[in-house]
Structures are given as C-alpha cells and as structure tokens.
Short mmCIF file of C-alpha atoms and ligand atoms in Angstrom, two decimals:
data_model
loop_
_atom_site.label_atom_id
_atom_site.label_comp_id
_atom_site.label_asym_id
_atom_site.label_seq_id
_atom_site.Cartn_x
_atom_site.Cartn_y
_atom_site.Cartn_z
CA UNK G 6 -9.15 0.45 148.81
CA UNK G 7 -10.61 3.20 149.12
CA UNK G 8 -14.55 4.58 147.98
CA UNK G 9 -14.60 8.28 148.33
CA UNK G 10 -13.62 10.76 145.61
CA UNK G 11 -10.50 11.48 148.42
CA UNK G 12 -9.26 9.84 151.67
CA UNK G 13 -6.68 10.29 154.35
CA UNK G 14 -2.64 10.17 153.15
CA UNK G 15 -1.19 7.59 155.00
CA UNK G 16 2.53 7.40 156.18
CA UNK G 17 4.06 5.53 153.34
CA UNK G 18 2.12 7.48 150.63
CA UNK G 19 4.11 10.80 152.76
CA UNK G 20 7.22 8.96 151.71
CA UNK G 21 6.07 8.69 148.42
CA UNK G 22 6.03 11.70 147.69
CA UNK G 23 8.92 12.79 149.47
CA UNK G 24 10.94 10.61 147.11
CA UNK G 25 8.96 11.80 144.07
CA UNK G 26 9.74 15.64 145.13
CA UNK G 27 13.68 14.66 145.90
CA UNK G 28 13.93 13.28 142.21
CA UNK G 29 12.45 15.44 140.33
CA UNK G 30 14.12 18.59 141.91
CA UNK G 31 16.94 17.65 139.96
CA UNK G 32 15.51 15.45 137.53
CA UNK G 33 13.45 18.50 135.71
CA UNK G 34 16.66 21.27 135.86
CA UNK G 35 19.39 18.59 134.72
CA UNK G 36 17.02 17.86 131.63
CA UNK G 37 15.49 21.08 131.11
CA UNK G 38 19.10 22.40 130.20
CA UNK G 39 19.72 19.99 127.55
CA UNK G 40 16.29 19.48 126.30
CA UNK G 41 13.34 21.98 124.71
CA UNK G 42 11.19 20.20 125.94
CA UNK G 43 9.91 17.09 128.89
CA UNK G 44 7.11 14.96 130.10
CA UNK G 45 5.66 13.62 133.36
CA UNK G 46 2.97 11.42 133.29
CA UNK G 47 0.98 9.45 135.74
CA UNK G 48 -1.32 6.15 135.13
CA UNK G 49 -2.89 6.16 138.38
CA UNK G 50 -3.29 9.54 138.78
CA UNK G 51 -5.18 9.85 141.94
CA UNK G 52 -7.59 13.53 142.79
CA UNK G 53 -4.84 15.18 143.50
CA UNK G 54 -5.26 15.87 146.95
CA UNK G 55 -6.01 14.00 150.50
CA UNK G 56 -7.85 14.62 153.50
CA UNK G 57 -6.15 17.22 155.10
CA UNK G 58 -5.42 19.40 152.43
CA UNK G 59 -1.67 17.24 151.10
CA UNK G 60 -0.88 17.38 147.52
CA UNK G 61 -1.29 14.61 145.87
CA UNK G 62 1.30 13.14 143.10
CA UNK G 63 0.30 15.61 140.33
CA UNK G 64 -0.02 18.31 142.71
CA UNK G 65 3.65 17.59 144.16
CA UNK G 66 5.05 17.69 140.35
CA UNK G 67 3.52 20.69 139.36
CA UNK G 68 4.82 22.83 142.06
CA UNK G 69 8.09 21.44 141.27
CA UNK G 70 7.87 22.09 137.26
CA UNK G 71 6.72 25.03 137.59
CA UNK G 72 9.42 26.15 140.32
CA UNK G 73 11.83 24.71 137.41
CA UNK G 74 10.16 26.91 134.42
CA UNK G 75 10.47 29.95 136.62
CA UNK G 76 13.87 31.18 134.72
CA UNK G 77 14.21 29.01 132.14
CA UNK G 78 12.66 29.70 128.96
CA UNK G 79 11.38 25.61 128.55
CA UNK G 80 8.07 23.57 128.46
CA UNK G 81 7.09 20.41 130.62
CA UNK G 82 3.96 18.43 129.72
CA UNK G 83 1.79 16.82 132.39
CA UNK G 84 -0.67 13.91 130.76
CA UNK G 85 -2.32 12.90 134.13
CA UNK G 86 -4.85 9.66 134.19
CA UNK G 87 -7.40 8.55 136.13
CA UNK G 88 -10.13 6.06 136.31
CA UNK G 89 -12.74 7.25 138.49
CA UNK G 90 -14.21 10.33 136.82
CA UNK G 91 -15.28 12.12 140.08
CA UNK G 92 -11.31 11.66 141.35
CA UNK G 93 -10.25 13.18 138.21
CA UNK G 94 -13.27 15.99 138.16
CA UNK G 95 -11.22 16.34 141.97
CA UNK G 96 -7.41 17.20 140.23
CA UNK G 97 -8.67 19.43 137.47
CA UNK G 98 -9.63 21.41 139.82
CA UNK G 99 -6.57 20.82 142.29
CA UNK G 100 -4.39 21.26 138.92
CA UNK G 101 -6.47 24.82 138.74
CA UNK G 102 -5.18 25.67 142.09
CA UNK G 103 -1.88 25.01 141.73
CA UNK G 104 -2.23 27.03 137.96
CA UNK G 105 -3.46 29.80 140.71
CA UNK G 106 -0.51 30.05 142.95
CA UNK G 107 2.08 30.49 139.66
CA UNK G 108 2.87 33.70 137.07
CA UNK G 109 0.70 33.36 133.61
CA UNK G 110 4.08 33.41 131.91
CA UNK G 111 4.89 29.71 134.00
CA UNK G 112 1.67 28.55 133.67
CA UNK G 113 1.57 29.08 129.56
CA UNK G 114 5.08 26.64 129.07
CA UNK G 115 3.30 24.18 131.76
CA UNK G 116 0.77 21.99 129.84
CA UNK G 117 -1.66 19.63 132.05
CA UNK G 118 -4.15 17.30 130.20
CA UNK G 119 -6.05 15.04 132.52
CA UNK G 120 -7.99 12.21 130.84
CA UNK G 121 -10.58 9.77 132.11
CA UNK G 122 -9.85 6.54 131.66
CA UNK G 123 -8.15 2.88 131.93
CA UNK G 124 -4.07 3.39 132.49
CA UNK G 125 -3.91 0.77 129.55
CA UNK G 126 -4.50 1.71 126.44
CA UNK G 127 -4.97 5.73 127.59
CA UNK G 128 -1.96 6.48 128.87
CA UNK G 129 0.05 5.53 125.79
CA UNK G 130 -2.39 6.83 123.24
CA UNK G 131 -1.90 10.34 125.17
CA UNK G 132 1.55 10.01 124.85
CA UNK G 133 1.41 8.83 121.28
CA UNK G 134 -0.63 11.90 120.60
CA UNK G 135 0.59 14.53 122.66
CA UNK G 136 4.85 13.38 121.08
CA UNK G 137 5.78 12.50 124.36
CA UNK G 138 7.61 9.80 123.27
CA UNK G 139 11.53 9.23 122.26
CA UNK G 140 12.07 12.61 124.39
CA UNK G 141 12.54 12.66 127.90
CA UNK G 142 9.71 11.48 130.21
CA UNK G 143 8.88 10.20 133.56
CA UNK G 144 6.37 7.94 134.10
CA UNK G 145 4.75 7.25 137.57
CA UNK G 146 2.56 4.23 137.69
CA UNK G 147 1.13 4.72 141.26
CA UNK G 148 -1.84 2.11 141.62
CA UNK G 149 -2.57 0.63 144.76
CA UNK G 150 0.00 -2.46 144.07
CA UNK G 151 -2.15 -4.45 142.20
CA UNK G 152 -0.12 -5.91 140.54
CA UNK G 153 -2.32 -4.51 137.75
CA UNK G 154 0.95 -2.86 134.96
CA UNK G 155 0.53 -5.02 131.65
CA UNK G 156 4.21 -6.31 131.48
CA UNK G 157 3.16 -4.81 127.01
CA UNK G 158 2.83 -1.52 128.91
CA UNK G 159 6.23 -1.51 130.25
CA UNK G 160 8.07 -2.74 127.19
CA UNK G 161 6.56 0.03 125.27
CA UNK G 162 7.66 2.96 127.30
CA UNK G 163 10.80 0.90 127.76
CA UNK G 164 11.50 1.28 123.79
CA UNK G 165 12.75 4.81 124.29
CA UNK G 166 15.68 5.29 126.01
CA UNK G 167 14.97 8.34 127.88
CA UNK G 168 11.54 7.05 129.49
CA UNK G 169 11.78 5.83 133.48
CA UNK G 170 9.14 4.76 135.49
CA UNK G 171 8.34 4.23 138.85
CA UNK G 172 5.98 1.49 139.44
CA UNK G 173 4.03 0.79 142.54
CA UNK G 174 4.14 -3.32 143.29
CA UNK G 175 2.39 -5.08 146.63
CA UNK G 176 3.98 -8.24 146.59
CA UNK G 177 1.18 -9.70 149.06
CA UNK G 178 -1.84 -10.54 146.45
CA UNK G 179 0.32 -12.71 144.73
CA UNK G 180 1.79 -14.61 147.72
CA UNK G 181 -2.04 -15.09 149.28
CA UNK G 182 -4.34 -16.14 146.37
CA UNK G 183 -1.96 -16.76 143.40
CA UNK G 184 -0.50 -20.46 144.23
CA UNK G 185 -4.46 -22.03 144.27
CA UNK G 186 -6.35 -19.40 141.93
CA UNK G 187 -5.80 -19.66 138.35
CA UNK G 188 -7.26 -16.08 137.51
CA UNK G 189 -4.87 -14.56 139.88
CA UNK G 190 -2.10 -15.90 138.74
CA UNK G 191 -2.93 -14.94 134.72
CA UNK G 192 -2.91 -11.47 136.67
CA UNK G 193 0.26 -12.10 137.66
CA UNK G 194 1.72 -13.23 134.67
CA UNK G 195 0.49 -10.52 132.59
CA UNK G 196 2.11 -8.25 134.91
CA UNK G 197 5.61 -10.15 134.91
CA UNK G 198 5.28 -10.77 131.35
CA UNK G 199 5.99 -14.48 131.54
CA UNK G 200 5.86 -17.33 134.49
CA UNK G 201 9.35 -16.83 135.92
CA UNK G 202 7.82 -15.48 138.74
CA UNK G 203 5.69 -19.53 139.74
CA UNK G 204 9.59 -19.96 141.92
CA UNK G 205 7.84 -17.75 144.50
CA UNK G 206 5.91 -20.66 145.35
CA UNK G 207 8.70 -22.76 146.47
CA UNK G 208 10.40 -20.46 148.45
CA UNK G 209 10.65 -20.23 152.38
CA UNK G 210 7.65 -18.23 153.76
CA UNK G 211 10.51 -15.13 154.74
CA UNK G 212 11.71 -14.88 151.47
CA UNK G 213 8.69 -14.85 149.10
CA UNK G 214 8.29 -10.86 149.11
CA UNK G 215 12.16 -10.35 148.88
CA UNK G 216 11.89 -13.32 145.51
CA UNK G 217 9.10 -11.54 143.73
CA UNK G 218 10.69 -7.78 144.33
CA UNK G 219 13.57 -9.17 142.92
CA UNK G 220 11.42 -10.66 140.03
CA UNK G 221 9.66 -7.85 139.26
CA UNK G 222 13.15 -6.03 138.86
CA UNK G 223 14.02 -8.33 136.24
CA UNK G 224 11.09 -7.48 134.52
CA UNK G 225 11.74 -3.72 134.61
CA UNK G 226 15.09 -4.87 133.03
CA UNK G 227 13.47 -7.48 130.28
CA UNK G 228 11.16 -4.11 129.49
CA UNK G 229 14.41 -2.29 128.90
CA UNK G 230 15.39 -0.42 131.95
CA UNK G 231 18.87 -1.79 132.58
CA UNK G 232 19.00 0.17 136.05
CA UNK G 233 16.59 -0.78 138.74
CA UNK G 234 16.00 0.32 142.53
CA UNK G 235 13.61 -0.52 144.87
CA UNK G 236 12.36 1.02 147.61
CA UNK G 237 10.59 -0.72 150.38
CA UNK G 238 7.01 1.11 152.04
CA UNK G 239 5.97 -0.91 155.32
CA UNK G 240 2.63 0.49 156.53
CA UNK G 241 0.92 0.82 160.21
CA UNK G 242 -0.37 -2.26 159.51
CA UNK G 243 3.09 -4.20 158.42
CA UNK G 244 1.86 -4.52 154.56
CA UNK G 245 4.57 -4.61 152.56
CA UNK G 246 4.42 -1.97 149.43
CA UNK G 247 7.56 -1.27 146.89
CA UNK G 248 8.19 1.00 144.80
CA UNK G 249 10.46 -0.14 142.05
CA UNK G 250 12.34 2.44 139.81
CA UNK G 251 13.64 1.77 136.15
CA UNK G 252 15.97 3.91 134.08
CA UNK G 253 18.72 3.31 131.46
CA UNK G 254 21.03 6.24 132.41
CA UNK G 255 23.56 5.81 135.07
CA UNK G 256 22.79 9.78 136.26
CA UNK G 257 19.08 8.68 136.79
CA UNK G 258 19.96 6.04 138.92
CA UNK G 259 22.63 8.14 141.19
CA UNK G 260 19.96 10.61 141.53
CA UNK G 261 17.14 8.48 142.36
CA UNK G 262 19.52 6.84 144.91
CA UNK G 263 20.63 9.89 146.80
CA UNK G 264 16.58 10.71 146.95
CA UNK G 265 16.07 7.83 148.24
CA UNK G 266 18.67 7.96 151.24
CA UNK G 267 17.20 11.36 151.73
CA UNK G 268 13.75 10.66 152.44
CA UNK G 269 12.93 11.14 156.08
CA UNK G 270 13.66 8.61 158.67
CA UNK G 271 9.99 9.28 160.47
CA UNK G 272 7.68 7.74 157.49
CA UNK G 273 8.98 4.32 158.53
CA UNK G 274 10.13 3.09 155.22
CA UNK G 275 12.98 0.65 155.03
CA UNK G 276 15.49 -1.03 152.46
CA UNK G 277 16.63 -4.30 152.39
CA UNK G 278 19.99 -4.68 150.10
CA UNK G 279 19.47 -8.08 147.75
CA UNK G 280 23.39 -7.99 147.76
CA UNK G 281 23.79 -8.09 151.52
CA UNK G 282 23.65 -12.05 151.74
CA UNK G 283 22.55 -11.50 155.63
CA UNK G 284 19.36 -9.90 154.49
CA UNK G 285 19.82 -7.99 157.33
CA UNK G 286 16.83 -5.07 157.67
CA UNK G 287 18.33 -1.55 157.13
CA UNK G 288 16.44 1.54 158.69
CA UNK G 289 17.03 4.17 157.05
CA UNK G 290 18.61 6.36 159.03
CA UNK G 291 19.85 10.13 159.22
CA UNK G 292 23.72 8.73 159.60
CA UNK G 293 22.97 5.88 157.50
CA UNK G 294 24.11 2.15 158.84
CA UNK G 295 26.92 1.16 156.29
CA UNK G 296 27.49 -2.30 157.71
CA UNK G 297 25.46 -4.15 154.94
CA UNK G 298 27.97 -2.41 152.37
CA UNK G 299 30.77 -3.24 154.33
CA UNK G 300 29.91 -6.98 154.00
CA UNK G 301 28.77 -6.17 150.63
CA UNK G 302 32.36 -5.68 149.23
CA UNK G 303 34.11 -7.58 151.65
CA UNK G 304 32.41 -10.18 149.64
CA UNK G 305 33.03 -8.93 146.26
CA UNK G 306 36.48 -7.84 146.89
CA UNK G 307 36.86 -11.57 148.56
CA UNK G 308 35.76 -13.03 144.63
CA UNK G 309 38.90 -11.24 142.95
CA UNK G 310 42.35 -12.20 144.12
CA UNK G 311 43.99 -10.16 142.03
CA UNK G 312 42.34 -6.73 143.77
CA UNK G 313 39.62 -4.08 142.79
CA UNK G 314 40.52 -0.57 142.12
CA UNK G 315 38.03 1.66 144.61
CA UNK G 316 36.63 3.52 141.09
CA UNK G 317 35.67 -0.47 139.93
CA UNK G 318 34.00 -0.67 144.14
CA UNK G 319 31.98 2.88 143.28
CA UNK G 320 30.50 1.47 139.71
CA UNK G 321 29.66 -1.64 141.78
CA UNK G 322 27.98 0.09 144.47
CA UNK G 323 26.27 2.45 142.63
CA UNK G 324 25.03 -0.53 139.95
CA UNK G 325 24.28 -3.68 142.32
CA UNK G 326 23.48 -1.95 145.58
CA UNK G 327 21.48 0.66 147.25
CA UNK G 328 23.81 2.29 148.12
CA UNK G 329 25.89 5.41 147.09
CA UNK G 330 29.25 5.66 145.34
CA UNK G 331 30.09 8.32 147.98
CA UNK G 332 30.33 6.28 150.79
CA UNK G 333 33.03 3.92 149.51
CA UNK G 334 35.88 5.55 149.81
CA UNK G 335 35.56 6.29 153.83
CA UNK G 336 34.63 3.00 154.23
CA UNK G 337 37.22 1.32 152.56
CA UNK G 338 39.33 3.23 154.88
CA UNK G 339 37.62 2.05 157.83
CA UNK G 340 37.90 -1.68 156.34
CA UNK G 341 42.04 -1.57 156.12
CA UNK G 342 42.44 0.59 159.50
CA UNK G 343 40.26 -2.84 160.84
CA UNK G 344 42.41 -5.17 158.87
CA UNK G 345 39.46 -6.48 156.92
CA UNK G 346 40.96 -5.68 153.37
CA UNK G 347 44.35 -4.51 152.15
CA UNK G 348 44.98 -1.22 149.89
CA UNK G 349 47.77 -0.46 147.75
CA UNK G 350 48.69 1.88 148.07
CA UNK G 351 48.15 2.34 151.92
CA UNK G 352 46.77 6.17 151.09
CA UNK G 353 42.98 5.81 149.40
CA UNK G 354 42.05 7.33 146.16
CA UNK G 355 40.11 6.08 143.08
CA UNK G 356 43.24 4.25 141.56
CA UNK G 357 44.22 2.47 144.84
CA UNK G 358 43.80 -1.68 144.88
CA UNK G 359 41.78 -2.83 147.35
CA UNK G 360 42.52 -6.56 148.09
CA UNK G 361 41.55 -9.43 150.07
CA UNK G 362 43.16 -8.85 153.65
CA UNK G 363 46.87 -11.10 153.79
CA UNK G 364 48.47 -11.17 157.50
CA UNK G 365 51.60 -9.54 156.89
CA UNK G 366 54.96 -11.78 157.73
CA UNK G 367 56.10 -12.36 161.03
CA UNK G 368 58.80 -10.62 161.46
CA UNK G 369 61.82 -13.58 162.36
CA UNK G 370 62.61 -13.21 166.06
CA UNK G 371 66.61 -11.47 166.46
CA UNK G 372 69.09 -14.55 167.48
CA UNK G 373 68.84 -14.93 171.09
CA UNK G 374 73.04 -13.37 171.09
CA UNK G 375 73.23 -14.18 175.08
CA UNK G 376 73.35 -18.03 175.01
CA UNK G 377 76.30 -19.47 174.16
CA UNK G 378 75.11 -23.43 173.60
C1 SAM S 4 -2.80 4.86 144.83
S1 SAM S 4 -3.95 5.90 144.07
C2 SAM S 4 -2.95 7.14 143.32
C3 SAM S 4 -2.38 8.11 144.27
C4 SAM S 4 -1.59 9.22 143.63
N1 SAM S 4 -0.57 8.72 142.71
C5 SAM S 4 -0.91 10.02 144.71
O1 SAM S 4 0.21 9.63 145.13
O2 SAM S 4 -1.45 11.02 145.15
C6 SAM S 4 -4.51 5.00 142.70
C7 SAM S 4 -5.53 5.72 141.81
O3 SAM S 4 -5.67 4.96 140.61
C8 SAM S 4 -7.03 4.93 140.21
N2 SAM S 4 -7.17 3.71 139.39
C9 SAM S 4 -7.40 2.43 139.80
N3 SAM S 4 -7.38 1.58 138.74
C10 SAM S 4 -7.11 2.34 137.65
C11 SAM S 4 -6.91 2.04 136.27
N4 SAM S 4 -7.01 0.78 135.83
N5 SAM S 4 -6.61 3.04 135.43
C12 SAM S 4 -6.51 4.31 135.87
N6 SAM S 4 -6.68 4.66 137.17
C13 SAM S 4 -6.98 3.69 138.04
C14 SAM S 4 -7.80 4.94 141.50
O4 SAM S 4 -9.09 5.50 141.30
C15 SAM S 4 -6.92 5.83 142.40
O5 SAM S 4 -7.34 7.16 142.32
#
C-alpha cells in the first residue's frame, strides 16, 4: 500500500476510472431530469490525483457533474472521505482546480465537502446530515480491497432504494491468512455480514476467488441491492481485484453493463461469467467473444421444453449474466442457422420461441417404382 500523500496510477486503477466515467455519463443526465437534486459520494476517497498528473476518482466525477450541470438548471452533491489528512489536504486542493476550469454559475449548483476521517461512521453521518439519503446517490467505496466495508455499512445505504454502490473487494487476504488466523477471519465476517463465506475453505485452489466474488455478491443482495455485477481487475503482477456493483433498478444495471463492455481492451481487465459453467476466461474485447453466452442459453433454453420467448432470453441475460440484452437476438440467429436451437417462428423477433434443437423427420424415401418383385 502505498506511503506518500500520492503515487503512480496503475493499469487497473485506469480501468477504474474508465468504468466510473462510462457510468456516470449517463447515470448523472438520466437522473438529473427526473430529480432536483443527486449525490456522489466516496469512502475511500483517495488525493485526488496520481503521479503524472491523472485525476483521481473525485476528480473524474466532478468533471463529469459539472459537464452535466452545464444546461440544466440542477444540483449534485459531492461528500468525499478520506483518512489520511495530508491525502485529503491533496483533493481540496485538486477539487479547487477542477472548481477552476468550470463557469461560477456550475460551480455554485456543484457542492463538494471533503471530510477527514474513518469511511465508517463518517461517511453516513455526512450523508445523514447533508439529506443525501432516500434521494438518488452513488456511492463508491474504493479502498484498496481490504476487505475492510462493515457488511452494517452496506445494509444502511442499501435501505434506500435509489442508493448503488460500487465496492472495491481483493479476494486474496482472505484466501492467504483467513483459514488459520482468527482475527482475519472476524475481518472477514464483518465484511460478509455472517460466516457463509468459511465454504471458501473447502473449495479447489482455482475456484476460491471465483466462490468468494460470488459470495460477496450475495451480500450486496442480503444488503438490498437485488442487481449485482462484477467486474474483474488483474494487475501486472496477476493480483486479482473486483469491483462489485449493486443497484435495485433494472436501468442501473443495463447501464453499468454497457460501461463495462466499453471499457478499453488495453487496461487488461477481464470477466469471467458465473453462468458460463466452462468458466472459460473472457477478454474483453473490442468485438466481444459471445461464445460463453451462447453456451449460456443453450443451457437455459435446454432446462425448458416447452420454449423461451427471446424477450424472456434478454431479461435473463441482462439479470444472470454479463452480458447485454442486445446481443441476443443476433445470436439466437446464429444458434438456429447452426442447428443448435429451434425458433418459431423461423423469422426472430422478441415474441419468437426459441426451443431446444429437434432433428426434423426424415423425409420417407419415394417407393423404389422400377422393381417389380
Ligand atoms: C485505493 S485508494 C482510493 C483511490 C481513489 N478512489 C481513486 O480511484 O483515485 C484508497 C484510499 O483510502 C484511504 N483509506 C484507507 N483506509 C481508510 C478508511 N478506513 N477510511 C477512509 N479512508 C481510508 C487511503 O488513504 C487511500 O487514499
């Protein structure tokens, strides 16, 4: 971890914040035009910049709020905390900067409080005190994977339905120490709210991380956020880091899915679907491998006889999987020109079935007419 006040962005922290940019670009407009009035807020707030001069989280939200005040007559709040008082002495002044670069008449509807303190209790009592709460409001919870998010924390923003959060989670701390070290694993039960999590232990050595992502989704869930993604982060150094996303709103998901097929190929980051069976590794890619959904609803249309309309295969995708709704209906296309599943009718739209693939009948050879006996 590191000791200075700032230090140099690494790869997977540039796809961070490529996904954090892609969501909120829509995320602020889409809520700005139904609400007065929204909230971001950090936990781990970081100083706001790195090394070479790259924004930091804050930094990357502010330029985006205030791009999204710039014609609409609408407030966002920033409550921004940090720990280490010289990192957060580091982003009020970043924050000032960014104030710099924007009109007075942005800047006065963009409100930034930083605060110095512990994530837990702070952040809340900010909210609690600023009436963030019960309207809409994004929380990021960026620490360095601990896993260090009281599983209280989570079930209190997860008490108003509009609040998601992204939540930084390194399975590895838990899969090292936890099993032999009693302390460690009270850490990781306060962070999974419970010992569900002990199964890691008895799984096979490749499928501990995949267990305890999974896991930690659940817990997102038992918190209150019925829609969960994760994204996988793989550093230079192979270390595993994922960022897991909660919402309750079917929009939020579909939105924080197509950012996160949109985040460039060159940071290295990965996804591995917990409904592709094969586990196989999916890069993300620029033309983006379907194969793993192909499989994906081969299987589930292979559960239901009786057929699955292609609008039932969309809700599926976009619920279960990471992938988008969009790229059903080519591929289900793809599936019946291969013979792997049947449609009715032959022509693909949301109504049509899509069934398990049946050989059609043989056609009964014509009488051989030219023998007599
Ligand atoms: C991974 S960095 C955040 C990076 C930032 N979100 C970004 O993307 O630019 C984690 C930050 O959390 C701070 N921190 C660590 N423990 C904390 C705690 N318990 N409460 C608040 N901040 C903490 C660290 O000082 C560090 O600046």
């Amino acid at each position: 971890m590191p000791k200075d006040v700032v230090w140099d962005r690494d790869p997977h922290t540039g796809a961070k914040h490529d996904l954090l940019r892609k969501y909120l670009q829509p995320w602020a407009p889409i809520l700005l035009s139904r609400f007065d009035s929204i909230t971001y807020a950090e936990g781990f707030s970081g100083p706001g910049v790195y090394t070479k001069g790259e924004p930091g989280s804050p930094v990357v939200a502010f330029d985006i709020f205030a791009e999204a005040l710039l014609h609409r007559p609408k407030q966002i709040r920033m409550v921004l905390v940090e720990d280490d008082k010289r990192r957060e002495a580091e982003l009020q002044s970043q924050v000032g900067k960014a104030r710099a670069r924007q009109p007075a008449e942005v800047n006065r509807r963009l409100h930034v409080s930083t605060h110095v303190g512990e994530c837990h209790p702070v952040l809340l009592e900010q909210l609690h005190a600023q009436g963030c709460l019960g309207s809409p409001l994004f929380v990021l919870l960026d620490s360095y994977g601990g896993p260090d998010i009281p599983f209280s924390l989570l079930q209190e923003l997860g008490k108003h339905r509009s609040t998601e959060v992204m939540v930084t989670f390194a399975p590895s701390f838990l899969t090292r120490f936890a099993e032999r070290d009693e302390r460690h694993r009270s850490a990781g039960d306060a962070a999974f709210g419970g010992t569900q999590w002990h199964g890691v232990f008895e799984q096979p050595p490749s499928q501990k991380f995949a267990f305890l992502r999974d896991q930690y989704r659940d817990t997102l869930r038992r918190a209150g956020f019925s829609h969960t993604l994760a994204f996988e982060m793989v550093d230079e150094k192979s270390h595993v880091l994922y960022l897991i996303f909660g919402t309750r709103h079917e929009l939020g998901l579909e939105k924080m899915k197509e950012a996160m097929w949109s985040v460039d190929r060159d940071y290295g980051v990965r996804y591995r679907d917990p409904k592709d069976t094969q586990q196989q590794q999916l890069a993300l890619e620029l033309a983006p491998n379907t194969e793993p959904l192909r499989r994906i609803l081969l299987e589930h249309v292979g559960k239901s006889p009786e057929g699955m309309t292609v609008a039932e295969l969309k809700t599926y995708t976009l619920l279960e999987t990471v992938y988008k709704p969009g790229q059903v209906t080519n591929l289900i296309r793809r599936m019946r020109d291969a013979s792997a599943v049947t449609t009715n009718p032959h022509r693909v739209t949301a109504d049509t079935l899509v069934l398990p693939y049946v050989r059609p009948p043989e056609k009964p050879a014509a009488p051989d007419q030219g023998v007599l006996f």
